[in-house]
Amino acid sequence: MWYHHYRVSSNTQLTSNIHRVVLESTDTPISKAKAGEFVMLYIPAVGELPLSVFKQKEEELHFVIEDYGGASSRAVNLHKGEMVGVRGPYGRGFTLKQNTNYLLLAGGSGAPPLLKFVEEAQSTPGVSVTYLLGARSASELFLLDEARSMGARVMVSTDDGSMGYKGLITQLAEKLLSEATYDALYACGPEQMLLAAMSLAKRFGVYFEGSFVRDVRCAVGVCGLCVMEGTGRLLCVDGPVFSLHELEAAQHGG
Ligand SMILES: Cc1cc2nc3c(=O)[nH]c(=O)nc-3n(C[C@H](O)[C@H](O)[C@H](O)COP(=O)(O)OP(=O)(O)OC[C@H]3O[C@@H](n4cnc5c(N)ncnc54)[C@H](O)[C@@H]3O)c2cc1C
Ligand code: FES
């Protein structure tokens, strides 16, 4: 496998199990990724991990990584100076249109592609963004100031009520959708949250896109590992972002 070479330039702990890892290119950097597109991060002697690009400057790549116990455990423990490989970007990201009022739902490590979307939306005429981040408690919330500084209206939900709305992020979204009109609802996070967000979008007649997670190996549509059950679509080339229409049309043979 051929990789672009990067050196770890910093690793900052954001919550008990989520880190921000910044890489600096040591040869040619990868080409520009859109919000929702992903790369494969190669850690020597460990293997590869699909990750959404959270921020990208000319030589730098920023990731927000949650420790799930496998390769991601090693990724959150990368030290300054370690060398890694990156291939990509791959997949299809979120659609960004002018003059649109977006409601974004981020659950845990689902935040990175949506924060990148907030950044891209800043320079798009007529766009307004409400960014919701949900977690179990206040100590698990992160990068809220970063989202605010990019012009988003930021709201949070916590299961225990320690900050913001007490309850699930989808309950907060339901409240907002009942009170005001949004043109599009975009979500990234645990699958249960995505499915709940999808049914909210259907109920309120709002356009929906969600970024899904499946095991990814080749990332180029060859191995078939990342198939989205019941749709025949491959997450790595047709996704990871799918619209409600795409998922339903595929299920009904469209
Ligand atoms: C397109 C794409 C983009 C991604 N972007 C990011 C990102 O920006 N930041 C990030 O932290 N992760 C991201 N992920 C998920 C990340 O790749 C997984 O965390 C990783 O594959 C888990 O690897 P692991 O080897 O540590 O855990 P594994 O050994 O694969 O799994 C350990 C345990 O954790 C569970 N688990 C693994 N991943 C998840 C998950 N996402 N949600 C809930 N439970 C899970 C497994 O079911 C298993 O029980 C992305 C995944 C995809 C497909
Ligand atoms: S990961 Fe191989 S086809 Fe998608």
Short mmCIF file of C-alpha atoms and ligand atoms in Angstrom, two decimals:
data_model
loop_
_atom_site.label_atom_id
_atom_site.label_comp_id
_atom_site.label_asym_id
_atom_site.label_seq_id
_atom_site.Cartn_x
_atom_site.Cartn_y
_atom_site.Cartn_z
CA MET A 1 0.00 0.00 0.00
CA TRP A 2 1.28 3.49 -0.85
CA TYR A 3 0.99 6.18 1.83
CA HIS A 4 1.57 9.89 2.22
CA HIS A 5 3.97 10.24 5.13
CA TYR A 6 3.05 12.30 8.17
CA ARG A 7 4.65 12.99 11.55
CA VAL A 8 2.53 13.42 14.70
CA SER A 9 2.89 17.05 15.75
CA SER A 10 0.53 17.07 18.74
CA ASN A 11 -1.91 14.95 20.72
CA THR A 12 -4.36 16.72 23.03
CA GLN A 13 -6.81 14.94 25.30
CA LEU A 14 -10.31 16.44 24.91
CA THR A 15 -12.31 14.08 27.17
CA SER A 16 -11.53 10.86 29.08
CA ASN A 17 -11.47 8.85 25.83
CA ILE A 18 -11.36 11.37 22.96
CA HIS A 19 -8.17 13.00 21.66
CA ARG A 20 -7.32 15.57 19.02
CA VAL A 21 -4.35 14.33 16.99
CA VAL A 22 -2.56 16.65 14.57
CA LEU A 23 -0.25 15.34 11.82
CA GLU A 24 2.25 17.25 9.72
CA SER A 25 3.20 16.13 6.22
CA THR A 26 6.81 15.09 5.62
CA ASP A 27 6.41 14.64 1.83
CA THR A 28 3.37 15.45 -0.35
CA PRO A 29 0.20 16.08 1.66
CA ILE A 30 -3.06 14.38 0.65
CA SER A 31 -5.41 16.34 -1.60
CA LYS A 32 -8.23 18.41 -0.11
CA ALA A 33 -11.00 16.47 1.64
CA LYS A 34 -14.61 17.65 1.82
CA ALA A 35 -16.60 17.44 5.07
CA GLY A 36 -17.61 13.80 5.53
CA GLU A 37 -14.87 12.30 3.37
CA PHE A 38 -12.40 10.03 5.16
CA VAL A 39 -8.82 8.77 5.05
CA MET A 40 -7.14 5.54 6.12
CA LEU A 41 -4.59 6.20 8.87
CA TYR A 42 -1.80 3.61 8.96
CA ILE A 43 0.01 3.06 12.26
CA PRO A 44 3.11 0.86 11.84
CA ALA A 45 2.79 -2.56 13.51
CA VAL A 46 -0.89 -1.86 14.26
CA GLY A 47 -2.70 -1.44 10.96
CA GLU A 48 -5.21 0.94 9.40
CA LEU A 49 -8.16 2.90 10.75
CA PRO A 50 -10.77 4.91 8.80
CA LEU A 51 -11.01 8.48 10.12
CA SER A 52 -12.93 11.58 9.07
CA VAL A 53 -10.84 14.61 8.33
CA PHE A 54 -11.70 17.22 10.94
CA LYS A 55 -9.42 20.06 9.82
CA GLN A 56 -6.97 20.36 6.97
CA LYS A 57 -4.41 23.07 6.42
CA GLU A 58 -1.79 22.85 3.70
CA GLU A 59 0.65 20.56 5.54
CA GLU A 60 -1.54 19.61 8.50
CA LEU A 61 -4.28 17.07 9.11
CA HIS A 62 -6.38 17.17 12.29
CA PHE A 63 -8.39 14.23 13.64
CA VAL A 64 -10.69 13.76 16.61
CA ILE A 65 -10.33 10.14 17.71
CA GLU A 66 -12.31 8.11 20.23
CA ASP A 67 -10.76 5.10 21.95
CA TYR A 68 -12.86 2.00 21.12
CA GLY A 69 -10.30 -0.48 22.41
CA GLY A 70 -8.70 -1.75 19.18
CA ALA A 71 -6.51 0.19 16.73
CA SER A 72 -8.15 3.41 17.92
CA SER A 73 -6.54 2.85 21.37
CA ARG A 74 -3.15 3.05 19.76
CA ALA A 75 -4.25 6.08 17.68
CA VAL A 76 -5.25 8.12 20.74
CA ASN A 77 -1.84 7.31 22.26
CA LEU A 78 0.27 8.47 19.30
CA HIS A 79 3.23 10.54 20.53
CA LYS A 80 4.68 13.71 19.07
CA GLY A 81 7.32 12.74 16.50
CA GLU A 82 5.90 9.28 15.60
CA MET A 83 5.60 8.56 11.87
CA VAL A 84 2.32 7.35 10.32
CA GLY A 85 0.92 6.86 6.81
CA VAL A 86 -2.25 8.33 5.32
CA ARG A 87 -4.12 7.35 2.14
CA GLY A 88 -7.19 9.04 0.73
CA PRO A 89 -9.36 11.06 0.86
CA TYR A 90 -12.10 8.57 0.05
CA GLY A 91 -15.88 8.47 -0.19
CA ARG A 92 -18.59 11.06 -0.58
CA GLY A 93 -19.16 13.80 1.96
CA PHE A 94 -22.03 16.08 2.96
CA THR A 95 -23.77 18.29 0.40
CA LEU A 96 -23.41 22.01 1.07
CA LYS A 97 -25.86 24.37 -0.64
CA GLN A 98 -26.26 28.14 -0.55
CA ASN A 99 -29.22 29.77 1.26
CA THR A 100 -29.90 26.79 3.51
CA ASN A 101 -30.72 26.53 7.20
CA TYR A 102 -28.93 23.43 8.56
CA LEU A 103 -29.53 21.52 11.78
CA LEU A 104 -26.50 19.32 12.59
CA LEU A 105 -26.58 16.47 15.13
CA ALA A 106 -23.23 15.18 16.41
CA GLY A 107 -22.93 12.29 18.85
CA GLY A 108 -19.48 11.75 20.45
CA SER A 109 -16.77 11.05 17.89
CA GLY A 110 -19.37 11.78 15.20
CA ALA A 111 -18.44 15.44 15.64
CA PRO A 112 -15.39 15.73 13.29
CA PRO A 113 -17.11 15.66 9.87
CA LEU A 114 -19.84 18.01 11.09
CA LEU A 115 -17.31 20.47 12.55
CA LYS A 116 -15.58 20.44 9.16
CA PHE A 117 -18.98 21.12 7.60
CA VAL A 118 -19.43 24.13 9.92
CA GLU A 119 -16.06 25.43 8.74
CA GLU A 120 -16.99 25.03 5.05
CA ALA A 121 -20.43 26.58 5.63
CA GLN A 122 -18.84 29.78 6.99
CA SER A 123 -17.88 30.95 3.52
CA THR A 124 -21.08 29.83 1.76
CA PRO A 125 -23.61 32.62 1.11
CA GLY A 126 -26.93 32.53 2.96
CA VAL A 127 -26.12 29.49 5.11
CA SER A 128 -26.96 29.28 8.79
CA VAL A 129 -25.95 26.37 10.98
CA THR A 130 -27.26 25.12 14.31
CA TYR A 131 -24.80 22.56 15.71
CA LEU A 132 -25.96 20.13 18.42
CA LEU A 133 -23.51 17.95 20.34
CA GLY A 134 -24.87 15.20 22.55
CA ALA A 135 -23.11 13.23 25.29
CA ARG A 136 -23.79 11.39 28.53
CA SER A 137 -22.50 14.26 30.68
CA ALA A 138 -20.77 17.67 30.49
CA SER A 139 -17.30 16.12 30.88
CA GLU A 140 -17.76 14.34 27.52
CA LEU A 141 -18.48 17.50 25.49
CA PHE A 142 -15.66 19.02 23.44
CA LEU A 143 -14.68 21.68 20.89
CA LEU A 144 -17.79 23.79 21.51
CA ASP A 145 -15.83 27.07 21.32
CA GLU A 146 -14.31 25.92 18.04
CA ALA A 147 -17.82 25.45 16.58
CA ARG A 148 -18.94 28.85 17.96
CA SER A 149 -15.87 30.59 16.57
CA MET A 150 -16.82 29.32 13.10
CA GLY A 151 -20.21 31.02 13.33
CA ALA A 152 -22.47 28.14 14.36
CA ARG A 153 -25.27 28.47 16.90
CA VAL A 154 -24.19 25.76 19.37
CA MET A 155 -26.47 23.77 21.68
CA VAL A 156 -25.73 20.70 23.76
CA SER A 157 -27.66 17.85 25.31
CA THR A 158 -26.52 15.61 28.16
CA ASP A 159 -28.25 12.47 29.40
CA ASP A 160 -27.71 13.52 33.05
CA GLY A 161 -28.58 17.20 32.53
CA SER A 162 -25.13 18.40 33.70
CA MET A 163 -25.04 20.86 30.78
CA GLY A 164 -27.62 22.11 28.29
CA TYR A 165 -30.78 20.18 27.44
CA LYS A 166 -31.39 17.14 29.68
CA GLY A 167 -32.09 14.17 27.44
CA LEU A 168 -31.10 12.68 24.11
CA ILE A 169 -29.79 14.82 21.28
CA THR A 170 -32.65 13.59 19.09
CA GLN A 171 -35.16 14.85 21.70
CA LEU A 172 -33.49 18.27 21.58
CA ALA A 173 -33.62 18.14 17.76
CA GLU A 174 -37.32 17.25 17.89
CA LYS A 175 -37.96 20.29 20.11
CA LEU A 176 -36.07 22.60 17.72
CA LEU A 177 -37.82 21.17 14.65
CA SER A 178 -41.20 21.83 16.31
CA GLU A 179 -40.26 25.44 17.08
CA ALA A 180 -38.60 26.57 13.82
CA THR A 181 -38.10 25.61 10.19
CA TYR A 182 -34.91 23.95 9.01
CA ASP A 183 -34.13 22.99 5.40
CA ALA A 184 -31.80 20.08 6.16
CA LEU A 185 -30.86 17.79 9.03
CA TYR A 186 -27.38 16.21 8.94
CA ALA A 187 -26.17 13.68 11.51
CA CYS A 188 -23.10 11.70 12.50
CA GLY A 189 -22.78 9.44 15.53
CA PRO A 190 -23.96 6.07 16.84
CA GLU A 191 -26.24 4.18 14.42
CA GLN A 192 -29.22 4.31 16.80
CA MET A 193 -28.95 8.11 16.84
CA LEU A 194 -28.71 8.20 13.02
CA LEU A 195 -31.84 6.09 12.64
CA ALA A 196 -33.74 8.26 15.14
CA ALA A 197 -32.57 11.40 13.30
CA MET A 198 -33.70 9.87 10.01
CA SER A 199 -37.22 9.27 11.31
CA LEU A 200 -37.36 12.83 12.67
CA ALA A 201 -36.40 14.15 9.22
CA LYS A 202 -39.14 12.05 7.65
CA ARG A 203 -41.72 13.21 10.17
CA PHE A 204 -40.89 16.90 9.76
CA GLY A 205 -40.35 16.65 5.98
CA VAL A 206 -36.73 17.83 6.20
CA TYR A 207 -33.94 16.76 3.81
CA PHE A 208 -31.59 14.27 5.57
CA GLU A 209 -27.99 13.15 5.19
CA GLY A 210 -26.17 10.93 7.70
CA SER A 211 -22.60 9.67 7.95
CA PHE A 212 -22.56 5.94 8.72
CA VAL A 213 -19.87 3.61 10.07
CA ARG A 214 -19.05 0.08 8.87
CA ASP A 215 -15.80 -1.90 8.98
CA VAL A 216 -13.60 -0.61 6.17
CA ARG A 217 -10.60 -2.50 4.72
CA CYS A 218 -9.69 -1.55 1.14
CA ALA A 219 -11.59 1.79 1.11
CA VAL A 220 -11.76 1.67 -2.69
CA GLY A 221 -14.77 -0.55 -3.40
CA VAL A 222 -12.90 -3.82 -3.99
CA CYS A 223 -13.23 -6.09 -0.92
CA GLY A 224 -16.98 -5.67 -0.28
CA LEU A 225 -16.54 -5.58 3.52
CA CYS A 226 -18.32 -2.25 4.00
CA VAL A 227 -21.61 -3.11 2.30
CA MET A 228 -24.67 -1.32 3.73
CA GLU A 229 -27.02 -4.22 4.47
CA GLY A 230 -30.24 -4.26 2.44
CA THR A 231 -29.07 -1.55 0.03
CA GLY A 232 -26.19 -3.15 -1.90
CA ARG A 233 -24.28 0.11 -1.54
CA LEU A 234 -20.66 0.26 -0.39
CA LEU A 235 -19.93 2.70 2.40
CA CYS A 236 -16.40 3.44 1.21
CA VAL A 237 -17.35 4.62 -2.29
CA ASP A 238 -21.09 5.43 -2.17
CA GLY A 239 -20.87 6.87 1.38
CA PRO A 240 -20.04 7.22 4.21
CA VAL A 241 -22.65 9.98 3.83
CA PHE A 242 -26.03 8.80 2.52
CA SER A 243 -29.23 10.77 2.05
CA LEU A 244 -32.55 9.39 3.27
CA HIS A 245 -33.63 9.20 -0.36
CA GLU A 246 -30.58 7.09 -1.34
CA LEU A 247 -31.09 4.62 1.49
CA GLU A 248 -34.83 4.24 0.82
CA ALA A 249 -34.49 4.08 -2.97
CA ALA A 250 -31.86 1.32 -2.70
CA GLN A 251 -34.04 -0.64 -0.26
CA HIS A 252 -36.95 -0.45 -2.68
CA GLY A 253 -34.83 -1.44 -5.67
CA GLY A 254 -34.59 2.15 -7.00
C1 LIG B 1 -15.85 6.55 7.28
C2 LIG B 1 -15.49 6.46 8.73
C3 LIG B 1 -15.04 7.58 9.40
C4 LIG B 1 -14.70 7.51 10.76
N1 LIG B 1 -14.26 8.63 11.40
C5 LIG B 1 -13.92 8.55 12.71
C6 LIG B 1 -13.43 9.70 13.40
O1 LIG B 1 -13.27 10.78 12.83
N2 LIG B 1 -13.10 9.56 14.71
C7 LIG B 1 -13.25 8.36 15.37
O2 LIG B 1 -12.94 8.29 16.56
N3 LIG B 1 -13.72 7.28 14.75
C8 LIG B 1 -14.04 7.34 13.43
N4 LIG B 1 -14.48 6.22 12.78
C9 LIG B 1 -14.60 4.99 13.52
C10 LIG B 1 -13.25 4.39 13.72
O3 LIG B 1 -12.65 4.02 12.52
C11 LIG B 1 -13.51 3.23 14.66
O4 LIG B 1 -13.41 3.77 15.94
C12 LIG B 1 -12.55 2.20 14.58
O5 LIG B 1 -12.70 1.53 13.35
C13 LIG B 1 -12.70 1.31 15.75
O6 LIG B 1 -11.54 0.70 15.72
P1 LIG B 1 -10.95 -0.17 16.85
O7 LIG B 1 -10.05 -1.10 16.13
O8 LIG B 1 -10.38 0.64 17.94
O9 LIG B 1 -12.17 -0.92 17.48
P2 LIG B 1 -12.69 -2.34 17.11
O10 LIG B 1 -11.71 -3.36 17.60
O11 LIG B 1 -13.08 -2.37 15.67
O12 LIG B 1 -13.98 -2.34 18.00
C14 LIG B 1 -13.92 -2.39 19.43
C15 LIG B 1 -15.33 -2.32 19.97
O13 LIG B 1 -15.86 -1.01 19.78
C16 LIG B 1 -17.04 -1.04 18.99
N5 LIG B 1 -16.97 0.09 18.06
C17 LIG B 1 -16.01 0.31 17.12
N6 LIG B 1 -16.25 1.43 16.45
C18 LIG B 1 -17.38 1.95 16.97
C19 LIG B 1 -18.15 3.13 16.70
N7 LIG B 1 -17.79 4.00 15.75
N8 LIG B 1 -19.26 3.35 17.45
C20 LIG B 1 -19.64 2.49 18.43
N9 LIG B 1 -18.95 1.36 18.73
C21 LIG B 1 -17.85 1.10 18.01
C22 LIG B 1 -16.99 -2.37 18.26
O14 LIG B 1 -18.30 -2.84 17.94
C23 LIG B 1 -16.31 -3.26 19.27
O15 LIG B 1 -17.23 -3.74 20.22
C24 LIG B 1 -14.83 6.27 11.44
C25 LIG B 1 -15.28 5.14 10.76
C26 LIG B 1 -15.61 5.22 9.42
C27 LIG B 1 -16.09 4.00 8.70
S1 FES B 2 -13.90 -1.36 2.33
FE1 FES B 2 -13.53 -2.66 0.67
S2 FES B 2 -15.28 -2.33 -0.56
FE2 FES B 2 -15.48 -0.85 0.99
#
